[in-house]
PDB file of C-alpha atoms in Angstrom:
ATOM      1  CA  MET S   1      53.300  15.742  92.658  1.00  0.00           C
ATOM      2  CA  THR S   2      56.386  14.215  94.088  1.00  0.00           C
ATOM      3  CA  ALA S   3      57.287  10.570  94.132  1.00  0.00           C
ATOM      4  CA  THR S   4      56.791  10.156  97.855  1.00  0.00           C
ATOM      5  CA  HIS S   5      53.159  11.089  97.623  1.00  0.00           C
ATOM      6  CA  THR S   6      52.452   8.415  95.097  1.00  0.00           C
ATOM      7  CA  LEU S   7      53.976   5.595  97.162  1.00  0.00           C
ATOM      8  CA  SER S   8      51.668   3.249  98.903  1.00  0.00           C
ATOM      9  CA  PRO S   9      51.501   3.584 102.714  1.00  0.00           C
ATOM     10  CA  ARG S  10      52.996   0.144 103.111  1.00  0.00           C
ATOM     11  CA  LEU S  11      56.006   0.944 100.963  1.00  0.00           C
ATOM     12  CA  ARG S  12      56.493   4.295 102.747  1.00  0.00           C
ATOM     13  CA  GLN S  13      56.690   2.460 106.127  1.00  0.00           C
ATOM     14  CA  LEU S  14      59.305   0.065 104.783  1.00  0.00           C
ATOM     15  CA  LEU S  15      61.476   2.917 103.502  1.00  0.00           C
ATOM     16  CA  ILE S  16      61.222   4.832 106.769  1.00  0.00           C
ATOM     17  CA  GLY S  17      62.166   1.695 108.678  1.00  0.00           C
ATOM     18  CA  ALA S  18      65.168   1.016 106.410  1.00  0.00           C
ATOM     19  CA  ALA S  19      66.397   4.609 106.802  1.00  0.00           C
ATOM     20  CA  ALA S  20      66.122   4.419 110.580  1.00  0.00           C
ATOM     21  CA  THR S  21      68.049   1.147 110.659  1.00  0.00           C
ATOM     22  CA  PHE S  22      70.775   2.602 108.482  1.00  0.00           C
ATOM     23  CA  VAL S  23      71.185   5.667 110.689  1.00  0.00           C
ATOM     24  CA  LEU S  24      71.337   3.567 113.853  1.00  0.00           C
ATOM     25  CA  THR S  25      74.024   1.327 112.380  1.00  0.00           C
ATOM     26  CA  ILE S  26      76.454   4.187 111.844  1.00  0.00           C
ATOM     27  CA  PRO S  27      78.635   4.210 114.953  1.00  0.00           C
ATOM     28  CA  GLY S  28      78.756   7.570 116.685  1.00  0.00           C
ATOM     29  CA  ALA S  29      76.788   9.351 114.019  1.00  0.00           C
ATOM     30  CA  PHE S  30      74.565  11.192 116.465  1.00  0.00           C
ATOM     31  CA  ALA S  31      76.090  10.102 119.735  1.00  0.00           C
ATOM     32  CA  GLN S  32      78.121  12.398 121.923  1.00  0.00           C
ATOM     33  CA  GLU S  33      80.769  11.089 124.160  1.00  0.00           C
ATOM     34  CA  VAL S  34      80.548  12.169 127.748  1.00  0.00           C
ATOM     35  CA  ALA S  35      83.775  11.878 129.645  1.00  0.00           C
ATOM     36  CA  ALA S  36      83.445  10.133 132.990  1.00  0.00           C
ATOM     37  CA  PRO S  37      85.218  11.738 135.953  1.00  0.00           C
ATOM     38  CA  ALA S  38      88.632  10.307 136.571  1.00  0.00           C
ATOM     39  CA  GLY S  39      88.662   7.368 138.952  1.00  0.00           C
ATOM     40  CA  ALA S  40      84.893   7.219 139.206  1.00  0.00           C
ATOM     41  CA  GLY S  41      83.430   4.092 137.808  1.00  0.00           C
ATOM     42  CA  ALA S  42      79.977   2.717 138.323  1.00  0.00           C
ATOM     43  CA  PRO S  43      79.345   1.878 141.967  1.00  0.00           C
ATOM     44  CA  GLN S  44      79.823  -1.724 142.688  1.00  0.00           C
ATOM     45  CA  GLY S  45      76.986  -3.794 144.060  1.00  0.00           C
ATOM     46  CA  GLY S  46      78.945  -4.811 147.208  1.00  0.00           C
ATOM     47  CA  GLU S  47      79.440  -1.199 148.322  1.00  0.00           C
ATOM     48  CA  ILE S  48      75.735  -0.406 147.905  1.00  0.00           C
ATOM     49  CA  GLN S  49      74.711  -3.506 149.826  1.00  0.00           C
ATOM     50  CA  GLN S  50      77.113  -2.712 152.635  1.00  0.00           C
ATOM     51  CA  PHE S  51      75.851   0.880 152.853  1.00  0.00           C
ATOM     52  CA  CYS S  52      72.264  -0.264 152.991  1.00  0.00           C
ATOM     53  CA  THR S  53      73.070  -2.897 155.575  1.00  0.00           C
ATOM     54  CA  ASN S  54      74.845  -0.366 157.789  1.00  0.00           C
ATOM     55  CA  ILE S  55      71.914   2.052 157.579  1.00  0.00           C
ATOM     56  CA  ALA S  56      69.380  -0.739 158.190  1.00  0.00           C
ATOM     57  CA  ASP S  57      71.055  -1.715 161.448  1.00  0.00           C
ATOM     58  CA  ALA S  58      71.124   1.851 162.701  1.00  0.00           C
ATOM     59  CA  ALA S  59      67.492   2.429 161.713  1.00  0.00           C
ATOM     60  CA  ARG S  60      66.401  -0.811 163.384  1.00  0.00           C
ATOM     61  CA  ASP S  61      68.307   0.130 166.554  1.00  0.00           C
ATOM     62  CA  GLN S  62      66.642   3.577 166.543  1.00  0.00           C
ATOM     63  CA  ARG S  63      63.204   1.978 166.095  1.00  0.00           C
ATOM     64  CA  TYR S  64      63.866  -0.408 168.979  1.00  0.00           C
ATOM     65  CA  LEU S  65      65.013   2.498 171.169  1.00  0.00           C
ATOM     66  CA  LEU S  66      61.851   4.509 170.385  1.00  0.00           C
ATOM     67  CA  GLN S  67      59.648   1.485 171.048  1.00  0.00           C
ATOM     68  CA  LYS S  68      61.445   0.830 174.346  1.00  0.00           C
ATOM     69  CA  GLN S  69      60.897   4.446 175.422  1.00  0.00           C
ATOM     70  CA  GLN S  70      57.240   4.232 174.500  1.00  0.00           C
ATOM     71  CA  ILE S  71      56.856   1.010 176.458  1.00  0.00           C
ATOM     72  CA  GLU S  72      58.598   2.558 179.461  1.00  0.00           C
ATOM     73  CA  GLN S  73      56.236   5.548 179.345  1.00  0.00           C
ATOM     74  CA  LEU S  74      53.193   3.266 179.125  1.00  0.00           C
ATOM     75  CA  GLN S  75      54.526   1.169 182.009  1.00  0.00           C
ATOM     76  CA  ALA S  76      54.971   4.306 184.104  1.00  0.00           C
ATOM     77  CA  GLY S  77      51.355   5.260 183.423  1.00  0.00           C
ATOM     78  CA  VAL S  78      50.147   1.796 184.349  1.00  0.00           C
ATOM     79  CA  ASP S  79      52.237   1.865 187.520  1.00  0.00           C
ATOM     80  CA  GLU S  80      50.691   5.242 188.495  1.00  0.00           C
ATOM     81  CA  ARG S  81      47.182   3.886 187.948  1.00  0.00           C
ATOM     82  CA  ILE S  82      47.930   0.765 189.959  1.00  0.00           C
ATOM     83  CA  ALA S  83      49.239   2.882 192.795  1.00  0.00           C
ATOM     84  CA  LEU S  84      46.078   5.014 192.690  1.00  0.00           C
ATOM     85  CA  LEU S  85      43.882   1.918 192.703  1.00  0.00           C
ATOM     86  CA  GLU S  86      45.832   0.443 195.620  1.00  0.00           C
ATOM     87  CA  LYS S  87      45.375   3.702 197.543  1.00  0.00           C
ATOM     88  CA  LYS S  88      41.619   3.656 196.854  1.00  0.00           C
ATOM     89  CA  ARG S  89      41.437  -0.029 197.829  1.00  0.00           C
ATOM     90  CA  ALA S  90      43.207   0.736 201.118  1.00  0.00           C
ATOM     91  CA  GLU S  91      40.776   3.602 201.804  1.00  0.00           C
ATOM     92  CA  TYR S  92      37.830   1.345 201.123  1.00  0.00           C
ATOM     93  CA  GLU S  93      39.220  -1.444 203.350  1.00  0.00           C
ATOM     94  CA  ASP S  94      39.758   1.090 206.139  1.00  0.00           C
ATOM     95  CA  TRP S  95      36.203   2.396 205.772  1.00  0.00           C
ATOM     96  CA  ARG S  96      34.830  -1.149 205.785  1.00  0.00           C
ATOM     97  CA  LYS S  97      36.847  -2.026 208.867  1.00  0.00           C
ATOM     98  CA  ARG S  98      35.549   1.047 210.725  1.00  0.00           C
ATOM     99  CA  ARG S  99      31.993   0.188 209.714  1.00  0.00           C
ATOM    100  CA  ASP S 100      32.319  -3.392 210.922  1.00  0.00           C
ATOM    101  CA  GLU S 101      33.765  -2.183 214.211  1.00  0.00           C
ATOM    102  CA  PHE S 102      30.896   0.257 214.494  1.00  0.00           C
ATOM    103  CA  LEU S 103      28.345  -2.531 214.104  1.00  0.00           C
ATOM    104  CA  LYS S 104      30.208  -4.809 216.527  1.00  0.00           C
ATOM    105  CA  GLN S 105      30.175  -2.105 219.222  1.00  0.00           C
ATOM    106  CA  ALA S 106      26.432  -1.958 219.023  1.00  0.00           C
ATOM    107  CA  GLU S 107      26.122  -5.677 219.447  1.00  0.00           C
ATOM    108  CA  LEU S 108      28.216  -6.037 222.593  1.00  0.00           C
ATOM    109  CA  ASN S 109      25.226  -6.232 224.924  1.00  0.00           C
ATOM    110  CA  LEU S 110      24.871  -2.474 224.905  1.00  0.00           C
ATOM    111  CA  VAL S 111      21.623  -2.861 223.092  1.00  0.00           C
ATOM    112  CA  ASP S 112      20.251  -5.138 225.746  1.00  0.00           C
ATOM    113  CA  ILE S 113      21.317  -2.700 228.473  1.00  0.00           C
ATOM    114  CA  TYR S 114      19.655   0.282 226.830  1.00  0.00           C
ATOM    115  CA  LYS S 115      16.597  -1.786 225.888  1.00  0.00           C
ATOM    116  CA  THR S 116      15.731  -2.208 229.582  1.00  0.00           C
ATOM    117  CA  MET S 117      16.268   1.486 230.474  1.00  0.00           C
ATOM    118  CA  LYS S 118      13.597   4.119 230.574  1.00  0.00           C
ATOM    119  CA  PRO S 119      13.730   6.474 227.519  1.00  0.00           C
ATOM    120  CA  ASP S 120      14.679   9.585 229.501  1.00  0.00           C
ATOM    121  CA  ALA S 121      17.525   7.776 231.321  1.00  0.00           C
ATOM    122  CA  ALA S 122      18.771   6.161 228.111  1.00  0.00           C
ATOM    123  CA  ALA S 123      18.757   9.516 226.338  1.00  0.00           C
ATOM    124  CA  ALA S 124      20.779  11.138 229.122  1.00  0.00           C
ATOM    125  CA  LYS S 125      23.362   8.327 229.018  1.00  0.00           C
ATOM    126  CA  LEU S 126      23.596   8.162 225.211  1.00  0.00           C
ATOM    127  CA  THR S 127      24.187  11.912 225.092  1.00  0.00           C
ATOM    128  CA  LEU S 128      27.460  11.384 227.001  1.00  0.00           C
ATOM    129  CA  VAL S 129      28.920   8.598 224.817  1.00  0.00           C
ATOM    130  CA  ARG S 130      30.513   8.989 221.384  1.00  0.00           C
ATOM    131  CA  SER S 131      27.998   9.769 218.674  1.00  0.00           C
ATOM    132  CA  GLU S 132      28.932   6.669 216.644  1.00  0.00           C
ATOM    133  CA  ILE S 133      28.245   4.336 219.551  1.00  0.00           C
ATOM    134  CA  ALA S 134      25.014   6.082 220.471  1.00  0.00           C
ATOM    135  CA  ALA S 135      23.796   5.892 216.838  1.00  0.00           C
ATOM    136  CA  ALA S 136      24.691   2.172 216.683  1.00  0.00           C
ATOM    137  CA  VAL S 137      22.726   1.458 219.876  1.00  0.00           C
ATOM    138  CA  ILE S 138      19.711   3.447 218.668  1.00  0.00           C
ATOM    139  CA  MET S 139      19.820   1.564 215.325  1.00  0.00           C
ATOM    140  CA  LYS S 140      19.673  -1.780 217.091  1.00  0.00           C
ATOM    141  CA  LEU S 141      16.748  -0.837 219.375  1.00  0.00           C
ATOM    142  CA  PRO S 142      13.164  -1.347 218.271  1.00  0.00           C
ATOM    143  CA  PRO S 143      11.891   1.724 216.316  1.00  0.00           C
ATOM    144  CA  ARG S 144       9.336   2.644 218.998  1.00  0.00           C
ATOM    145  CA  GLN S 145      11.979   2.735 221.760  1.00  0.00           C
ATOM    146  CA  SER S 146      14.491   4.530 219.525  1.00  0.00           C
ATOM    147  CA  SER S 147      11.991   7.306 218.801  1.00  0.00           C
ATOM    148  CA  LEU S 148      11.251   7.760 222.510  1.00  0.00           C
ATOM    149  CA  ILE S 149      14.967   8.028 223.320  1.00  0.00           C
ATOM    150  CA  LEU S 150      15.618  10.534 220.478  1.00  0.00           C
ATOM    151  CA  SER S 151      12.672  12.626 221.586  1.00  0.00           C
ATOM    152  CA  GLU S 152      14.164  12.853 225.105  1.00  0.00           C
ATOM    153  CA  MET S 153      17.569  14.014 223.755  1.00  0.00           C
ATOM    154  CA  GLY S 154      18.544  17.572 222.967  1.00  0.00           C
ATOM    155  CA  ASP S 155      17.796  18.673 219.375  1.00  0.00           C
ATOM    156  CA  GLU S 156      21.441  19.032 218.379  1.00  0.00           C
ATOM    157  CA  LYS S 157      22.537  15.581 219.645  1.00  0.00           C
ATOM    158  CA  ALA S 158      19.424  13.919 218.151  1.00  0.00           C
ATOM    159  CA  ALA S 159      20.179  15.523 214.793  1.00  0.00           C
ATOM    160  CA  VAL S 160      23.800  14.305 214.870  1.00  0.00           C
ATOM    161  CA  LEU S 161      22.657  10.749 215.668  1.00  0.00           C
ATOM    162  CA  THR S 162      19.963  10.872 212.986  1.00  0.00           C
ATOM    163  CA  ASN S 163      22.559  11.950 210.401  1.00  0.00           C
ATOM    164  CA  ILE S 164      24.864   9.096 211.368  1.00  0.00           C
ATOM    165  CA  ILE S 165      22.049   6.577 211.229  1.00  0.00           C
ATOM    166  CA  SER S 166      20.817   7.807 207.838  1.00  0.00           C
ATOM    167  CA  SER S 167      24.323   7.784 206.353  1.00  0.00           C
ATOM    168  CA  ALA S 168      24.855   4.193 207.564  1.00  0.00           C
ATOM    169  CA  ALA S 169      21.689   3.149 205.740  1.00  0.00           C
ATOM    170  CA  ASP S 170      22.520   5.121 202.604  1.00  0.00           C
ATOM    171  CA  PRO S 171      23.826   2.830 199.821  1.00  0.00           C
ATOM    172  CA  ASN S 172      25.844   5.728 198.341  1.00  0.00           C
ATOM    173  CA  THR S 173      27.895   6.089 201.552  1.00  0.00           C
ATOM    174  CA  SER S 174      30.119   3.191 200.548  1.00  0.00           C
ATOM    175  CA  LYS S 175      31.290   5.087 197.452  1.00  0.00           C
ATOM    176  CA  GLU S 176      33.189   7.707 199.438  1.00  0.00           C
ATOM    177  CA  PRO S 177      34.643   6.650 202.769  1.00  0.00           C
ATOM    178  CA  SER S 178      34.671   9.345 205.415  1.00  0.00           C
TER     179      SER S 178
END
């Protein structure tokens, strides 16, 4: 057996530590010199900071530009939707105005005039006026008199007036102005 195998583990650790310390204290024993390129020293902190600052400003400007473009695109979409809503609102207002005028026409004493007429005479006269006016008058008359007038009219004209009257009473008519 050799001497190293008989040493205690504690003593062996101390010898290894001493040998390592000795080797490390020898200058250049295991070190290799690497020649630095001529004129190139370690970069200075000021140059790095300036480079990063210059890049940060450009990146921030680019982000702002992209955000501005996105906002402009979103604004264009909102403007389109507002224009579409305004168009729909104008259509609805027009439809409502026509409906109000329709109801006013029926109330201008026409109802009273046709109320006193005989059904066959009223039917003949209402056949000659615009269908909207005739339908409005018939709507304002009592149901019994309206049915007598419609029965005296021709089938085609009575069907047109019935369609107008039923669409005026339909709650879904207001969704799509005609």
